[in-house]
Coordinates of C-alpha atoms and ligand atoms in Angstrom, one line a residue:
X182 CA 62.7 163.6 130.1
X183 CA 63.4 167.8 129.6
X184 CA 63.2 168.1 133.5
X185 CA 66.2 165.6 134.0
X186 CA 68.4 167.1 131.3
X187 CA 70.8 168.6 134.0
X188 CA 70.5 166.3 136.7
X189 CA 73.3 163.9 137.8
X190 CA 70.7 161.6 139.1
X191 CA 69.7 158.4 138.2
X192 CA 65.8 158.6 136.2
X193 CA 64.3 154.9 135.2
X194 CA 60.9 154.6 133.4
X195 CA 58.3 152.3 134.2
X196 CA 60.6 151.2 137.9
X197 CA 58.8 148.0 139.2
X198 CA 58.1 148.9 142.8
X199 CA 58.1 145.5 144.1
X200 CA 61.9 146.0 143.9
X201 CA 62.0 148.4 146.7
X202 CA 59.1 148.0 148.7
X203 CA 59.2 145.7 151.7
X204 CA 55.9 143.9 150.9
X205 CA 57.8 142.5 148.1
X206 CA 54.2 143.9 145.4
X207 CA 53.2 146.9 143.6
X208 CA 52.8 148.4 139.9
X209 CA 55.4 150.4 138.1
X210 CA 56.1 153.8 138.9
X211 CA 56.5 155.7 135.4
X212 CA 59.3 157.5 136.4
X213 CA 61.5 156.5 139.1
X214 CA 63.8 159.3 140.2
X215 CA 67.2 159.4 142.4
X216 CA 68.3 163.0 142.8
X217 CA 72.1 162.6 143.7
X218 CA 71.7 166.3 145.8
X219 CA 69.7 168.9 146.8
X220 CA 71.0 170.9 143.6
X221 CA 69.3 167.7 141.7
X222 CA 66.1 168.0 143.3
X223 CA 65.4 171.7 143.0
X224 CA 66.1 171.9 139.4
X225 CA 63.5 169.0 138.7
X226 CA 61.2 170.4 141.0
X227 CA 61.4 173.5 140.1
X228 CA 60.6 172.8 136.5
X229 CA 58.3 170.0 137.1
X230 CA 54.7 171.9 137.1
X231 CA 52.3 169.1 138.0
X232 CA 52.8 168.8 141.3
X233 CA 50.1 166.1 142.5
X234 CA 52.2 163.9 140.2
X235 CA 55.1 164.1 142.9
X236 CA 55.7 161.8 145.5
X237 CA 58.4 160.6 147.4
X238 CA 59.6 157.5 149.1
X239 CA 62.2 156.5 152.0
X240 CA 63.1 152.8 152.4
X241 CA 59.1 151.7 151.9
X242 CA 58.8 150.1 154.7
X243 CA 55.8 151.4 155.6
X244 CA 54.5 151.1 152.1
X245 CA 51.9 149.8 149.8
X246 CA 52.0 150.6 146.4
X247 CA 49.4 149.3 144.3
X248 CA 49.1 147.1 141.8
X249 CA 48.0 149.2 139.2
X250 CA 51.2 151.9 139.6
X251 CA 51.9 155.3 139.9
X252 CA 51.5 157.7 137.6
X253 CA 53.9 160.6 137.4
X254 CA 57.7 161.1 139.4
X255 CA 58.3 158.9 142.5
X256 CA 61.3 161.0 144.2
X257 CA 63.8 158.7 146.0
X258 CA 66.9 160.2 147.7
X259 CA 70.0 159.4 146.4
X260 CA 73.6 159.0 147.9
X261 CA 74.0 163.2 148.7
X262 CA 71.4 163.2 151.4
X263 CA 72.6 160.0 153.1
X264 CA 75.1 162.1 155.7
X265 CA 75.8 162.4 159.1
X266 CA 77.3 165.7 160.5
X267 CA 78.4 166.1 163.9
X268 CA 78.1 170.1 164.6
X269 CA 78.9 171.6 168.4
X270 CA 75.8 171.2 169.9
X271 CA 73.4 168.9 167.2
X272 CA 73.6 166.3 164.0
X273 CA 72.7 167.0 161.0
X274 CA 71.4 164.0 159.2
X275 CA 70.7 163.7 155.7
X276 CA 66.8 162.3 154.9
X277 CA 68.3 158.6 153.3
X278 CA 70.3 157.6 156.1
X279 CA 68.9 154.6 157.3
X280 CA 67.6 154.4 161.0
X281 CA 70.3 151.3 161.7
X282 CA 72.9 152.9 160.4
X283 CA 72.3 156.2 162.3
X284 CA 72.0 154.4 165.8
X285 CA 74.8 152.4 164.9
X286 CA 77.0 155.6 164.4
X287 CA 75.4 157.5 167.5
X288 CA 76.3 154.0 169.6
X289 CA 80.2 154.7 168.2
X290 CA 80.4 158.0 169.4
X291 CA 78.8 157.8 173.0
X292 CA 75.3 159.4 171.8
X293 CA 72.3 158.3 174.0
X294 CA 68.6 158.4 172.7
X295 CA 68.9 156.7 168.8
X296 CA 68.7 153.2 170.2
X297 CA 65.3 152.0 169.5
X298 CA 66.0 153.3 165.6
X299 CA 68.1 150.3 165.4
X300 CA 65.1 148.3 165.2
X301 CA 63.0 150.3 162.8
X302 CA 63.3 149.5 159.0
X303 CA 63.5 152.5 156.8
X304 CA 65.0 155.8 156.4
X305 CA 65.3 159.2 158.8
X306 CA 63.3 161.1 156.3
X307 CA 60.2 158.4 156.0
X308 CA 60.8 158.3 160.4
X309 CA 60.1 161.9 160.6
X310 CA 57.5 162.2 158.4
X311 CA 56.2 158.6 159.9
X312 CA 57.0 160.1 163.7
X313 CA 58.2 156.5 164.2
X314 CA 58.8 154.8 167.8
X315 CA 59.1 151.8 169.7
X316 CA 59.8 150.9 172.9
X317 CA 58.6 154.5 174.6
X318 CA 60.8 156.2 172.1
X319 CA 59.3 158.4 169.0
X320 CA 62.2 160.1 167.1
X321 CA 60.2 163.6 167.7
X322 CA 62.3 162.9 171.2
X323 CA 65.2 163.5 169.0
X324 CA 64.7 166.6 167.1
X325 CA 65.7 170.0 167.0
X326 CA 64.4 170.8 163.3
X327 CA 63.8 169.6 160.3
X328 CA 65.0 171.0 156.3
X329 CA 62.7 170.9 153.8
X330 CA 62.4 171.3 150.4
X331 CA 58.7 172.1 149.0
X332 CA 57.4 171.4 145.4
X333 CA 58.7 174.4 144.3
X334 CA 62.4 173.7 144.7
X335 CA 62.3 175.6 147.7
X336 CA 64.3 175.1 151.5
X337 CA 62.5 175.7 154.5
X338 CA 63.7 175.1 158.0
X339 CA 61.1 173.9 160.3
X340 CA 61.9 174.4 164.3
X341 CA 60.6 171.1 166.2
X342 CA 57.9 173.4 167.9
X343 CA 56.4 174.6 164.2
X344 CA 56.0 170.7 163.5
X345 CA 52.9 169.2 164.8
X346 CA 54.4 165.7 165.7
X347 CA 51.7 163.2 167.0
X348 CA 51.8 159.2 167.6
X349 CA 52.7 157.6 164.3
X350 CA 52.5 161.1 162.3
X351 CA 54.4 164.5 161.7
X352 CA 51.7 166.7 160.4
X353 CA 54.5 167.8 157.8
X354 CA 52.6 169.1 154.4
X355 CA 52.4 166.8 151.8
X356 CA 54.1 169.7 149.4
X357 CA 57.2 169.0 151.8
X358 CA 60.2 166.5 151.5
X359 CA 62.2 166.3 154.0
X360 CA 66.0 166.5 153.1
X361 CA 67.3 166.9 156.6
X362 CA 67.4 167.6 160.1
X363 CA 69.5 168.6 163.1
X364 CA 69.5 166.1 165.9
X365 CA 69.9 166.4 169.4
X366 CA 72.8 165.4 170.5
X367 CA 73.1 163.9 174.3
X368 CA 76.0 162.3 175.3
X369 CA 75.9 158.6 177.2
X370 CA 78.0 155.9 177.9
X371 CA 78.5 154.0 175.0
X372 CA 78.1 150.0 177.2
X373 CA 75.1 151.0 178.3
X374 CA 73.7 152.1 175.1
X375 CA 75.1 148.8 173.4
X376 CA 73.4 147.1 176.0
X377 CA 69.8 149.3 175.2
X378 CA 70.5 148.2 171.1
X379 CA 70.8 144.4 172.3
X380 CA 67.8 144.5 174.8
X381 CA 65.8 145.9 172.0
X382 CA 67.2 144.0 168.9
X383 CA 66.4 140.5 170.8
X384 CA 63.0 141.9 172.4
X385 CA 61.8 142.6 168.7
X386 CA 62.9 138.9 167.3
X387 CA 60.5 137.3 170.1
X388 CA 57.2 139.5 169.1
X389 CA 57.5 140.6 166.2
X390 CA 57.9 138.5 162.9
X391 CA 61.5 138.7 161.3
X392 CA 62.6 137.7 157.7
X393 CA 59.3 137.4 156.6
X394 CA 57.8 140.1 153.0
X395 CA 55.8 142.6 155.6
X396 CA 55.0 146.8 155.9
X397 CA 55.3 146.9 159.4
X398 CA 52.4 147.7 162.0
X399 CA 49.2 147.9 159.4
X400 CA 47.2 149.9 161.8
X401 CA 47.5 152.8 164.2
X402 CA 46.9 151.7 167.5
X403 CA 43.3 153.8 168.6
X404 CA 43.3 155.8 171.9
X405 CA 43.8 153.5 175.0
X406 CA 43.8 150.4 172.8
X407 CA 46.0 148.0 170.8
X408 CA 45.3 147.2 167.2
X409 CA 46.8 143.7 167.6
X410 CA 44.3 143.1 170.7
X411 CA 41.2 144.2 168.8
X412 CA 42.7 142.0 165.8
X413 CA 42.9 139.1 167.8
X414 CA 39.6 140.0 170.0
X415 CA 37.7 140.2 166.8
X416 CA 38.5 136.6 165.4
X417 CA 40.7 137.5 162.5
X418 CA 44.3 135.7 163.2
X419 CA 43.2 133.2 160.5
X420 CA 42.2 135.2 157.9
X421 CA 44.0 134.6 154.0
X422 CA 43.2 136.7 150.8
X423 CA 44.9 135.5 148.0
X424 CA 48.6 135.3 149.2
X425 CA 48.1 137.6 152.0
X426 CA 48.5 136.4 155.6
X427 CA 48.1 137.7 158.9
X428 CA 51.4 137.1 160.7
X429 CA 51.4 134.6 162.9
X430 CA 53.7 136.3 165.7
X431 CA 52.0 139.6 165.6
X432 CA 47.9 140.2 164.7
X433 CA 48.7 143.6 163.2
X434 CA 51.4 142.6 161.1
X435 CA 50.1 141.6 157.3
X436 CA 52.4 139.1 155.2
X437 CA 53.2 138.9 151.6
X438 CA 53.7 134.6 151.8
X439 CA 55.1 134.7 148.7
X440 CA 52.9 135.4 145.6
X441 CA 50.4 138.4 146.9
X442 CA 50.3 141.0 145.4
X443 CA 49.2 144.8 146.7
X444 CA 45.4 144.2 146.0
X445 CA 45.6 140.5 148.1
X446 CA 47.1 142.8 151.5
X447 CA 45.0 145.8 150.9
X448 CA 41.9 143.6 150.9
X449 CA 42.6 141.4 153.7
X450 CA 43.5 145.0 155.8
X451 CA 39.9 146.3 154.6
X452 CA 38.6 142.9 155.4
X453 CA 40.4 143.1 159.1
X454 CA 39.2 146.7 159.5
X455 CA 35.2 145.1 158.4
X456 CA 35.5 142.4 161.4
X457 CA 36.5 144.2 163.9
X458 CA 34.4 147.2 163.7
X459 CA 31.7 144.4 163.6
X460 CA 32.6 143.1 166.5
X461 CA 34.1 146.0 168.7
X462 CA 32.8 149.3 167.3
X463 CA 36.6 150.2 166.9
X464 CA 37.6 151.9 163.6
X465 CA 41.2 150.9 162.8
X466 CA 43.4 153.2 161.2
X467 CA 45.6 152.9 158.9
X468 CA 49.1 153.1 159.7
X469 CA 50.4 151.8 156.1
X470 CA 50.5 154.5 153.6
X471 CA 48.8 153.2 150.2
X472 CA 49.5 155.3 146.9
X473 CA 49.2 154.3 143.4
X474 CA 46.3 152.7 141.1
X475 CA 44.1 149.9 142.1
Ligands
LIG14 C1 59.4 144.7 160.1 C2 59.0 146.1 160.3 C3 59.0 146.6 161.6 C4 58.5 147.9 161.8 N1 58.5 148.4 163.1 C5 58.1 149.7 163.3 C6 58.1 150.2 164.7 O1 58.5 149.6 165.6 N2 57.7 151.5 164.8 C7 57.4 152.3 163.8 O2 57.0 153.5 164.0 N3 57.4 151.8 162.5 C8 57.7 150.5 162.3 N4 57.8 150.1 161.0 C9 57.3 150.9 159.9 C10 58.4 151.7 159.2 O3 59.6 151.0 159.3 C11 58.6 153.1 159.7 O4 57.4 153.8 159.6 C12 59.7 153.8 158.9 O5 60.1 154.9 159.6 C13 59.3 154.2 157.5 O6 60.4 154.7 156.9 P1 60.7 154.5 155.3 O7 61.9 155.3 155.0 O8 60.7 153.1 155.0 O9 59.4 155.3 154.7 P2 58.5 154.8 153.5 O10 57.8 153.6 153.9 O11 59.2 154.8 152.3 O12 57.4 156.0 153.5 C14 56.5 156.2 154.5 C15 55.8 157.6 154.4 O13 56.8 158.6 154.6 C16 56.9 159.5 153.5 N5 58.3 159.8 153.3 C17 59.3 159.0 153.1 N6 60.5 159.7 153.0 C18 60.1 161.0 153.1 C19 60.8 162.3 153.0 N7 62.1 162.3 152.8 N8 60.1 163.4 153.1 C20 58.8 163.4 153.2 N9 58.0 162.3 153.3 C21 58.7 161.1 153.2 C22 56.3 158.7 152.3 O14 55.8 159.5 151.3 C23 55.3 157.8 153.0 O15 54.1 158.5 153.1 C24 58.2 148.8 160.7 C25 58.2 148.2 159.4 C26 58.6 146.9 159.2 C27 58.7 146.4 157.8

């Protein structure tokens, strides 16, 4: 507890993760931390020495933490990196806003290009590092550069052209969190963007499951392919482990029905990737990032 003597943050031992991840499953993290600022986070990293023990989280969307736990500091962004600043000629938006909330805002003031983030769970920090997209849009479309802070308490600014952005990944260094980054900022009209947000909000509802306990896409979608096809090709839209489902709207979605836990929708996943390599040769990837004990 040494390293949190001078924060302002908020630090919780033993945090079950099945309150925050969107799967609803997971272990307990042994510490939970909420840095309220960049200030916050430095001092702890920069007296924390093991560093592999360090991770960090966004909105876990996109999450599966094991059942087992994780061992050492999960890092969670408090309320001083949630910001949005409108500069001359960019944004600058703090890592913990969330993607609805940030299109919402760009919608108010006329700004053309955040619409599809209005249909993605999860923070801007987990998006960038994710290089999430939908509908033709990746949010690598929308950036100028990105702050960091590495393990050592340190700030970097990384120029978009430094960043090795690629479908569904950023390339940023593990031994990087992102606190940050300056946006682009185009103007549009704002009906015609309300109109984009509605198109895309109401497209999502018909193909893709809604209120249900899911991580989003499972798998990365291989060259020229689509995961959900080779899913559904491969004769797995039935398949059950424990209480884990494959959704019934969308092949590459995995569902929590309601008493899974992480080991149920890890298995059914590795089961899913067993099948259709069977049957198609294809080797899914995956898309959902898995940390923690088994
Ligand atoms: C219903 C549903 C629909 C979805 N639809 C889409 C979609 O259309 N397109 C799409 O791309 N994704 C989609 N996703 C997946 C997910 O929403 C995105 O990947 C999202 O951007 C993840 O953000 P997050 O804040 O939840 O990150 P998390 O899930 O918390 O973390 C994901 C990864 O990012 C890392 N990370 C998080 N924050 C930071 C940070 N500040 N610095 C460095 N690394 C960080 C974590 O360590 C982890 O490796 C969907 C998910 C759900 C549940």
């Amino acid at each position: 507890m040494k390293y949190f003597s001078k924060s302002k943050g908020v630090v919780k031992l033993n945090f079950p993760m099945s309150k925050l991840t969107w799967f609803q499953t997971g272990g307990k993290a042994q510490v939970l931390f909420i840095p309220e600022n960049r200030l916050d986070l430095h001092l702890f990293l920069k007296s924390f020495k093991e560093k592999k023990l360090i991770n960090i989280i966004g909105g876990c969307s996109n999450l599966l933490v094991r059942d087992g736990g994780v061992k050492g500091v999960i890092v969670k962004l408090g309320s001083g990196f949630d910001f949005i600043n409108f500069e001359n000629d960019h944004i600058i938006c703090g890592a913990s806003v969330k993607n609805i909330n940030l299109s919402n805002k760009m919608a108010k003031k006329s700004i053309r290009g955040f619409e599809f983030l209005s249909t993605i769970p999860g923070t801007i920090g987990g998006s960038i590092f994710m290089n999430s997209g939908c509908f033709g849009s990746e949010i690598k479309n929308l950036i100028k550069s990105v702050i960091v802070m590495n393990k050592n308490g340190d700030l970097k600014e990384l120029e978009k052209e430094q960043i090795n952005f690629k479908y569904r990944s950023s390339g940023i260094n593990k031994n990087y969190f992102i606190i940050a980054a300056k946006l682009k900022k185009n103007k549009g009209s704002k009906i015609a963007i309300k109109k984009k947000i509605k198109k895309y909000v109401n497209l999502r509802k018909k193909t893709q499951p809604n209120k249900v306990l899911t991580g989003g896409s499972t798998f990365t979608n291989p060259e020229k392919k689509k995961a959900w096809k080779l899913i559904k090709d491969s004769g797995c839209e039935n398949m059950i482990v424990g209480g884990a489902k494959i959704s019934d709207k969308h092949c590459n979605f995995l569902v929590n029905t309601g008493h899974a836990n992480s080991k149920d929708l890890e298995n059914l996943g590795n089961k899913i990737r067993s099948k259709v390599f069977k049957e198609t040769g294809e080797k899914l990837n995956w898309e959902i990032k898995r940390i923690g004990i088994r």
